[in-house]
Short mmCIF file of C-alpha atoms in Angstrom, two decimals:
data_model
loop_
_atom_site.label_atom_id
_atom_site.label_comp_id
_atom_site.label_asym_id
_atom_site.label_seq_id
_atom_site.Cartn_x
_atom_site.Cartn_y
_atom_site.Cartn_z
CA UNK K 1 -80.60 -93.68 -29.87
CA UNK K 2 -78.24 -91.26 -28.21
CA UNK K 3 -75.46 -89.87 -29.91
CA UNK K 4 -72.11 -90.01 -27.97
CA UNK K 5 -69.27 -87.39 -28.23
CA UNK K 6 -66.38 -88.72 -29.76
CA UNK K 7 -64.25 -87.73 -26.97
CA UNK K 8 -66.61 -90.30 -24.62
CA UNK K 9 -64.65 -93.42 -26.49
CA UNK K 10 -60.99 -91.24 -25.55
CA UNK K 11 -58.87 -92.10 -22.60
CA UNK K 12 -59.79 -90.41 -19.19
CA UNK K 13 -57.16 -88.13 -19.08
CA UNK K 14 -58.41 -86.50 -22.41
CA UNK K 15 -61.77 -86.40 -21.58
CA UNK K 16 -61.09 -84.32 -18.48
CA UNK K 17 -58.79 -82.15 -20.44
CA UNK K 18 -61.56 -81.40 -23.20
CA UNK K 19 -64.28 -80.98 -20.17
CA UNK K 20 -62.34 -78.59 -18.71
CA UNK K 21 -63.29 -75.48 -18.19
CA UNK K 22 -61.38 -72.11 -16.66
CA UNK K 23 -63.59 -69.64 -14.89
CA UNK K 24 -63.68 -66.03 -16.22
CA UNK K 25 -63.05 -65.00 -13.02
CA UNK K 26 -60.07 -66.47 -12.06
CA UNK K 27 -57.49 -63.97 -10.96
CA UNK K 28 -54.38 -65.34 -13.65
CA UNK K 29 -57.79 -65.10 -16.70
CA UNK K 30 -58.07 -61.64 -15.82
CA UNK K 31 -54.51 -60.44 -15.73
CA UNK K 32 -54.76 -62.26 -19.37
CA UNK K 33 -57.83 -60.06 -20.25
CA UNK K 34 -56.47 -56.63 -19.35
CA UNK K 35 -52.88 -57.60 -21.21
CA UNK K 36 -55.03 -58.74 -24.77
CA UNK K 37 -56.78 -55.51 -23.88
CA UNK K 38 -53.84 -53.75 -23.54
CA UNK K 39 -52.27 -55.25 -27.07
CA UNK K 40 -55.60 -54.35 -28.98
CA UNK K 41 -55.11 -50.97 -28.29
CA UNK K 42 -51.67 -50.99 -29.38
CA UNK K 43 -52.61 -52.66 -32.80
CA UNK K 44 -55.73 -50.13 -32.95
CA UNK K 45 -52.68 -47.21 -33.00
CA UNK K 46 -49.95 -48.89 -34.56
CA UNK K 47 -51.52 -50.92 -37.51
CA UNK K 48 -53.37 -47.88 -38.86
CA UNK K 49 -50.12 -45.95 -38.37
CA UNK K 50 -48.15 -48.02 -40.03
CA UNK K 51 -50.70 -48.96 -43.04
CA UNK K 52 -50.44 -45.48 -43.95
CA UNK K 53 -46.89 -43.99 -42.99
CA UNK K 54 -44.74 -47.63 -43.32
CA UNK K 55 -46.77 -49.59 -45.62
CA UNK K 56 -43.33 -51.47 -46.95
CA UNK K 57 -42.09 -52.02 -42.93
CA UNK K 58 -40.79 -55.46 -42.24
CA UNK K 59 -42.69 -57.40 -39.53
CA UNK K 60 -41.12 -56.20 -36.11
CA UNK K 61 -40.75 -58.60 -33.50
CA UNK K 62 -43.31 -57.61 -30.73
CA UNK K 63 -46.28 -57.53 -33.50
CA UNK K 64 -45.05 -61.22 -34.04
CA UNK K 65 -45.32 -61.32 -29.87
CA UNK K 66 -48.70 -59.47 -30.41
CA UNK K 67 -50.41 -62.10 -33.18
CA UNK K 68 -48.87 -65.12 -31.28
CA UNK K 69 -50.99 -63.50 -28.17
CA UNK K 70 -54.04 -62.90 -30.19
CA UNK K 71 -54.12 -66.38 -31.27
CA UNK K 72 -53.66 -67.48 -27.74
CA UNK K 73 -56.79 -65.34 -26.83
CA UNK K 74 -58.69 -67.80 -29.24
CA UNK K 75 -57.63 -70.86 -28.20
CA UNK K 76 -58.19 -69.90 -24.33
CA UNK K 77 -61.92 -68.44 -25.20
CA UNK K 78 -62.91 -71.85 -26.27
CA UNK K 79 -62.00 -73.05 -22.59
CA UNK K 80 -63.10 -70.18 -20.63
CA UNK K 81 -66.50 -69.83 -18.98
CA UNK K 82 -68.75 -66.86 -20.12
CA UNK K 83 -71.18 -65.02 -17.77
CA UNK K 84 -75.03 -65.40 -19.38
CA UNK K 85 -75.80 -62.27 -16.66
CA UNK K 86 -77.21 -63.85 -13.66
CA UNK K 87 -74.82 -67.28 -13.96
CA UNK K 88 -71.44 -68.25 -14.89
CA UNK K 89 -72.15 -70.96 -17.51
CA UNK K 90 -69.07 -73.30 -17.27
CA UNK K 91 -70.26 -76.19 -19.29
CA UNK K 92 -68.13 -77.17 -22.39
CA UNK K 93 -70.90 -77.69 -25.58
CA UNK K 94 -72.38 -74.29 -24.07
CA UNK K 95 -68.65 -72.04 -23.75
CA UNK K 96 -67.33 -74.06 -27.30
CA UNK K 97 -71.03 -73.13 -28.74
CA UNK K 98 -71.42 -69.36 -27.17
CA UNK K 99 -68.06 -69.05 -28.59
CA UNK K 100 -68.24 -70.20 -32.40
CA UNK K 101 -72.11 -68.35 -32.78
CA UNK K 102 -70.59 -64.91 -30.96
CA UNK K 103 -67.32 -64.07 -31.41
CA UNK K 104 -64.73 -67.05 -33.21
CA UNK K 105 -65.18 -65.03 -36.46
CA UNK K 106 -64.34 -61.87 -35.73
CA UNK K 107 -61.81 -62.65 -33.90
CA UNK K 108 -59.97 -64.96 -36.67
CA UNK K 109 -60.50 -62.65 -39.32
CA UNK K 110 -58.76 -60.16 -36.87
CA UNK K 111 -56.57 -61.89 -36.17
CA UNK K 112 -55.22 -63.74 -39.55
CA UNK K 113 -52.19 -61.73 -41.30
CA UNK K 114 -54.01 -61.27 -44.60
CA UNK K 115 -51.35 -59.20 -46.31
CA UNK K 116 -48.51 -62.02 -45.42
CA UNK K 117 -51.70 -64.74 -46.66
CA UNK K 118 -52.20 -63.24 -50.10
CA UNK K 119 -48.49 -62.69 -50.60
CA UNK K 120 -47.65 -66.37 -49.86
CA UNK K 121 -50.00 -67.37 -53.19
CA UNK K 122 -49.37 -64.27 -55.24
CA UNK K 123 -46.27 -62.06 -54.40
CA UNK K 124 -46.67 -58.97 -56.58
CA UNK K 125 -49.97 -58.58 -54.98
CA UNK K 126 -49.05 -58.90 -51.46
CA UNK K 127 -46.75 -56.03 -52.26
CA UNK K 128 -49.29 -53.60 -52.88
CA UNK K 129 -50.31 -51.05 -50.59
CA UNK K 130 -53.95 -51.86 -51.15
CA UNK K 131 -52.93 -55.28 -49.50
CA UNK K 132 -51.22 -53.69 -46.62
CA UNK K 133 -54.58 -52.28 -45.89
CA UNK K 134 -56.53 -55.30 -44.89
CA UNK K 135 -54.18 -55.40 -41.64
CA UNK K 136 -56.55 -52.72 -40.81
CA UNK K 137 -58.70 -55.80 -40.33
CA UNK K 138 -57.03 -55.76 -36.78
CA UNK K 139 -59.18 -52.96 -35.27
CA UNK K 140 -61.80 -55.17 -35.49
CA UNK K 141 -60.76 -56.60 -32.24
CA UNK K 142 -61.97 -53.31 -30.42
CA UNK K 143 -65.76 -54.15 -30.83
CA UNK K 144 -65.26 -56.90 -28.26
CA UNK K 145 -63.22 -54.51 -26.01
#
């Protein structure tokens, strides 16, 4: 017997928003592409720069504006279409399944704020400059640039 996806037994309107797919190639996808490209290398300069020369700086507004747009990035990659060289593969399982086995996990652990993570559970060790350090994390972003 055939297993269904739990979103067959949802309401029409959700099952064509969980179906749906955005092309890579769409024109407002692109703009998007060469803006997160833009922000990673502004974290690639200013998180290294500021893990060594400001590693007690409060949290400035546009890196709040930066994270908010890296987590955006993640949520959108699970809905965008991926090109598999000779096709543009716009089927859901496929992009959600492309996504989590290539590149979901770098991109969270990129993306997650460990320093502000470890000093919500212990505060004298989110202090420490060693701590500060794993924003470095960040750069990993530029392997998928």
């Amino acid at each position: 017997m055939a297993q269904k996806h739990l979103a067959a037994y949802a309401p029409g309107f959700v099952q064509e928003f969980l179906d749906y797919a955005i092309s890579p190639q769409e024109q407002w996808r692109l703009y998007w592409d060469m803006i997160v490209l833009v922000l990673v290398v502004y974290s690639s300069v200013m998180v290294p720069y500021d893990a060594a020369f400001m590693p007690n700086k409060d949290v400035m507004w546009f890196d709040t504006v930066v994270d908010i747009c890296f987590y955006a990035d993640i949520v959108l990659n699970f809905w965008t279409g991926f090109d598999r060289g000779y096709e543009i593969v716009m089927e859901k399982d496929e992009i959600v399944t492309n996504y989590v086995y290539g590149w979901v996990s770098i991109d969270l652990v990129a993306t997650i704020q460990w320093d502000k993570l470890i000093g919500i559970f212990d505060e004298e060790l989110g202090a420490t400059i060693l701590v500060k350090m794993l924003a470095l994390i960040k750069i990993l972003r530029l392997l998928r640039a």
